[in-house]
Every structure is written in C-alpha cells, then in structure tokens.
PDB file of C-alpha atoms in Angstrom:
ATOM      1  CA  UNK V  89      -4.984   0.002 -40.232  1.00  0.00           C
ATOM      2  CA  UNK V  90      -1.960  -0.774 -38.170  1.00  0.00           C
ATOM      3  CA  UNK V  91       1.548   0.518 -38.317  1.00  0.00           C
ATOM      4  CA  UNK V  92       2.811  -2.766 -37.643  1.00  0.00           C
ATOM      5  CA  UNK V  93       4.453  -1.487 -34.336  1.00  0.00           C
ATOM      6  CA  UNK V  94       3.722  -3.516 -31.301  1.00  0.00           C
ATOM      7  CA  UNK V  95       2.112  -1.756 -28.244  1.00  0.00           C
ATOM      8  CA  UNK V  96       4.148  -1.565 -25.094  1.00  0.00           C
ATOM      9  CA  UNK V  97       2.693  -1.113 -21.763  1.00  0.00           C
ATOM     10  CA  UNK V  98       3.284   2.341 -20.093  1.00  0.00           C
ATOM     11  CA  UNK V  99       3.571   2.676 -16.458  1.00  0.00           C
ATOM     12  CA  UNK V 100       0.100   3.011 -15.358  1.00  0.00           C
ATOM     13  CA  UNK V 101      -0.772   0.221 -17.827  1.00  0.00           C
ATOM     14  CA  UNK V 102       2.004  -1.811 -16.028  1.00  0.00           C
ATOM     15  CA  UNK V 103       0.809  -1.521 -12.713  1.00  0.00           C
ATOM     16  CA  UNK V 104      -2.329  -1.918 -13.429  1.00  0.00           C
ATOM     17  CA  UNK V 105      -1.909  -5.442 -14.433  1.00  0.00           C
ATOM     18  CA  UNK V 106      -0.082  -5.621 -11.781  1.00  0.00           C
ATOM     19  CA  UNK V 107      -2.605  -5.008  -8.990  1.00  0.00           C
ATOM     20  CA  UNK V 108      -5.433  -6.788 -11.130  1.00  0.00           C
ATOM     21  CA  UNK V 109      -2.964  -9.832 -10.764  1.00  0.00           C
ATOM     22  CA  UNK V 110      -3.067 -10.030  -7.124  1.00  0.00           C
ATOM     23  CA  UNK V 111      -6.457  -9.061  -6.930  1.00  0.00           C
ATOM     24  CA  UNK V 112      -7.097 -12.610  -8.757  1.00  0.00           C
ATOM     25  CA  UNK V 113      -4.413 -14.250  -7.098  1.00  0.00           C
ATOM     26  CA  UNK V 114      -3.266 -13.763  -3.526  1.00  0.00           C
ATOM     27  CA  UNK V 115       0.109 -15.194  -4.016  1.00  0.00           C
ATOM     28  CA  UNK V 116       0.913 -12.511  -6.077  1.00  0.00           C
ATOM     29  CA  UNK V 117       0.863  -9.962  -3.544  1.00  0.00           C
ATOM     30  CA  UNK V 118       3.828 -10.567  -2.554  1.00  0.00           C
ATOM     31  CA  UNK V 119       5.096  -8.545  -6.394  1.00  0.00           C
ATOM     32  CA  UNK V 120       2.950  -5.530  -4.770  1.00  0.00           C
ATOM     33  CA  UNK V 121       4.871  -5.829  -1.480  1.00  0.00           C
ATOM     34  CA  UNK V 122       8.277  -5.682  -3.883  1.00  0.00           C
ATOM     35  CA  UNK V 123       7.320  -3.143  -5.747  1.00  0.00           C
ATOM     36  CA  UNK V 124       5.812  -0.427  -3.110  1.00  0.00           C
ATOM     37  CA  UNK V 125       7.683  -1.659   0.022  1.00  0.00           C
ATOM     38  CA  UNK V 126      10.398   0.750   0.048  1.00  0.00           C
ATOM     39  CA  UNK V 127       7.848   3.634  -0.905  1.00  0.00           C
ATOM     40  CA  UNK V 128       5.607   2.783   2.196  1.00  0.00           C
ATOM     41  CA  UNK V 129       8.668   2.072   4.715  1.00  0.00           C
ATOM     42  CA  UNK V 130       9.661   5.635   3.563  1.00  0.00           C
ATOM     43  CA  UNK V 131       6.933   7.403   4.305  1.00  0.00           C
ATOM     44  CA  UNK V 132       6.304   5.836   7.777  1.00  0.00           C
ATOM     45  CA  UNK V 133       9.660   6.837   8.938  1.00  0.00           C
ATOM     46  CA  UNK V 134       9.312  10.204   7.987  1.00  0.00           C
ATOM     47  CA  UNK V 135       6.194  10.423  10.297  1.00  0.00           C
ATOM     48  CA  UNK V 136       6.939   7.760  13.299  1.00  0.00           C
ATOM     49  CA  UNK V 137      10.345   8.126  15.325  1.00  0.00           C
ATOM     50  CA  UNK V 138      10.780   4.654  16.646  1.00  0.00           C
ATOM     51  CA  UNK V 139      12.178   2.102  14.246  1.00  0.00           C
ATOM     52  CA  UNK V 140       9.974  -0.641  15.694  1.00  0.00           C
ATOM     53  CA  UNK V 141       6.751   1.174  14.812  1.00  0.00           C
ATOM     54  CA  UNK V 142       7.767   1.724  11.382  1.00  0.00           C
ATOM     55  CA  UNK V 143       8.066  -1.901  10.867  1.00  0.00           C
ATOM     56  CA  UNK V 144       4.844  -2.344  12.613  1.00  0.00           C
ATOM     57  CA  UNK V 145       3.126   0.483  10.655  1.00  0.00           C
ATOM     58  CA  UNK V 146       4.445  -0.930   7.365  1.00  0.00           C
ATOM     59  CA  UNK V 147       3.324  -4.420   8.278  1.00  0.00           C
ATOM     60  CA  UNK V 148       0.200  -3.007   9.410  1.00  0.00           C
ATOM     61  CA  UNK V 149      -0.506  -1.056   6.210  1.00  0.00           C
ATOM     62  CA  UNK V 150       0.203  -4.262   4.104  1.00  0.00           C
ATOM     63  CA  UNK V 151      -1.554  -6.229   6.046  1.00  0.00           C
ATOM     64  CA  UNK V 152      -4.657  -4.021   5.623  1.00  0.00           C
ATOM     65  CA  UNK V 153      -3.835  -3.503   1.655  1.00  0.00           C
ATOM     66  CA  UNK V 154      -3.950  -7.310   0.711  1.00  0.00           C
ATOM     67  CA  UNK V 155      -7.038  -7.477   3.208  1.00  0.00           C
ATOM     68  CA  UNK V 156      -8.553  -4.684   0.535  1.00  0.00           C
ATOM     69  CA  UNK V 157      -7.141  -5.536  -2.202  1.00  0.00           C
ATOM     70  CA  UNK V 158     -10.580  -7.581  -3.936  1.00  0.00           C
ATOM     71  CA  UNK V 159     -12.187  -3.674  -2.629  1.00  0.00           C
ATOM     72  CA  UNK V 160      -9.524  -1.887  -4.669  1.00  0.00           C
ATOM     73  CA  UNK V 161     -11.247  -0.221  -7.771  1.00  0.00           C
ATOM     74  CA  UNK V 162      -8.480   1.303 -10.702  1.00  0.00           C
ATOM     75  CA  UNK V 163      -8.869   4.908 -11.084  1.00  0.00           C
ATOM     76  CA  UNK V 164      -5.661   5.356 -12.434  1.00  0.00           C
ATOM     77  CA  UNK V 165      -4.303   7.361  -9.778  1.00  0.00           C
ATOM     78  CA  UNK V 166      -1.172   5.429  -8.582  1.00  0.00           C
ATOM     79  CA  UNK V 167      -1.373   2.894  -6.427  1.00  0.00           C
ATOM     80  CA  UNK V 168       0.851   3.890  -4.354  1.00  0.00           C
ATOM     81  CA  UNK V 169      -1.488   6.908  -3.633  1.00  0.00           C
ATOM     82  CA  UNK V 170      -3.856   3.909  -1.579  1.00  0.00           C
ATOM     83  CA  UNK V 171      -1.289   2.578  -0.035  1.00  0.00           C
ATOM     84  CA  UNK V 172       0.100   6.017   1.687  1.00  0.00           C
ATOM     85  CA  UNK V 173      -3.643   6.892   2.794  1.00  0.00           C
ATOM     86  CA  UNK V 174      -4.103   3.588   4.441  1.00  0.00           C
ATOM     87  CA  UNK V 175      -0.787   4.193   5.710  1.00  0.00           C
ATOM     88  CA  UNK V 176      -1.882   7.521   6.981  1.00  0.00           C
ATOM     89  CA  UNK V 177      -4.887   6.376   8.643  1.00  0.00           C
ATOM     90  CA  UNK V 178      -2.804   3.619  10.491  1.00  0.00           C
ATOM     91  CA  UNK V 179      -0.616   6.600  11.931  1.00  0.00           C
ATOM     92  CA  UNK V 180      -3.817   8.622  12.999  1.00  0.00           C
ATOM     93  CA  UNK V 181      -5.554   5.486  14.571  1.00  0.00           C
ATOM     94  CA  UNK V 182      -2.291   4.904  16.388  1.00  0.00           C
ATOM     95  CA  UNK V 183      -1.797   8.479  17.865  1.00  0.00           C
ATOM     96  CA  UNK V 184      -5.366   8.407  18.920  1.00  0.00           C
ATOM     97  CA  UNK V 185      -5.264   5.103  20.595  1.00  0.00           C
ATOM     98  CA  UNK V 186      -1.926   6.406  22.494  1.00  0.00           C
ATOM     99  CA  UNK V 187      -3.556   9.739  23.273  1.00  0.00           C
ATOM    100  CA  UNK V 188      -6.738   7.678  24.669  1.00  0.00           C
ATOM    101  CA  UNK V 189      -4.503   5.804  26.879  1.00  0.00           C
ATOM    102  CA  UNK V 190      -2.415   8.549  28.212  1.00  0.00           C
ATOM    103  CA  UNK V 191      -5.453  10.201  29.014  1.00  0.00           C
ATOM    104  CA  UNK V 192      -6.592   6.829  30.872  1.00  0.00           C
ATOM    105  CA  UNK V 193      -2.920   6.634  33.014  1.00  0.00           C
TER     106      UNK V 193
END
C-alpha cells in the first residue's frame, strides 16, 4: 500500500547517482569536480604551504579520482571520504619523493 507521497532522494541517495553517473559516463565528471572541488582544494591547503602545489595536488587528486572512478565501489561512506585519502596519499608520495631527493643533493 502506498501513501501516495512521492519519494525524494536524500543526500547519500543523491550522490550516489551522482558518482554512478560518471562512472557510466566520463563527461560527467566534470559534476563530481563541481561538487567536491572546493572540499579537496580545502584540505590540500591546510596540509601544503605553497599555493602552486595545492593546485597541483588538487589536479593531481582529480586526475587520479576519474582515473578510478570505474574501481570506485558505493559503500555509502561519502565520497568525499575517497577523495581526501587519495588526496592524502598524493601528499605522502610527494614528501617522500622530496625527502628522497634531498637525501640525493
């Protein structure tokens, strides 16, 4: 029996469809970049000084995300959860690289 009231999509629901959109259409990405840009930048430039490397970092992490993206599986954590590992990962790989080369100089 239904009450006649129509469903409406709750956040997790939303972005959900989302992410399943890009994952079937690459063009669509670019509504994931929208929507978790400002999240991502944020978090780099909390942890990196230079405002270069944040752009690089967030282009980086972006980069690797729509690379992923046919990997991604929904949990229903946020997404923005994946996006801020792979963003911390980026950030480690980087410092060790530098450390590596200091250590070569």
């Amino acid at each position: 029996m239904t009450s006649g009231k129509r469903r409406t999509t709750g956040p997790n629901e939303a972005e959900r469809l989302l992410i399943e959109a890009a994952q079937q259409n690459r063009k669509r990405f670019a509504d994931v970049y929208d929507e978790y840009f400002e999240i991502v930048y944020a978090y780099i430039a909390r942890r990196v000084r230079r405002r270069g490397e944040v752009e690089d970092v967030t282009a980086e992490v972006f980069r690797k995300a729509l690379e992923n993206l046919p990997r991604f599986k929904w949990t229903g954590a946020p997404f923005a959860s994946w996006l801020l590992r792979i963003a911390s990962n980026v950030i480690a790989d980087r410092a060790k690289r530098a450390a590596r080369e200091a250590n070569i100089d």
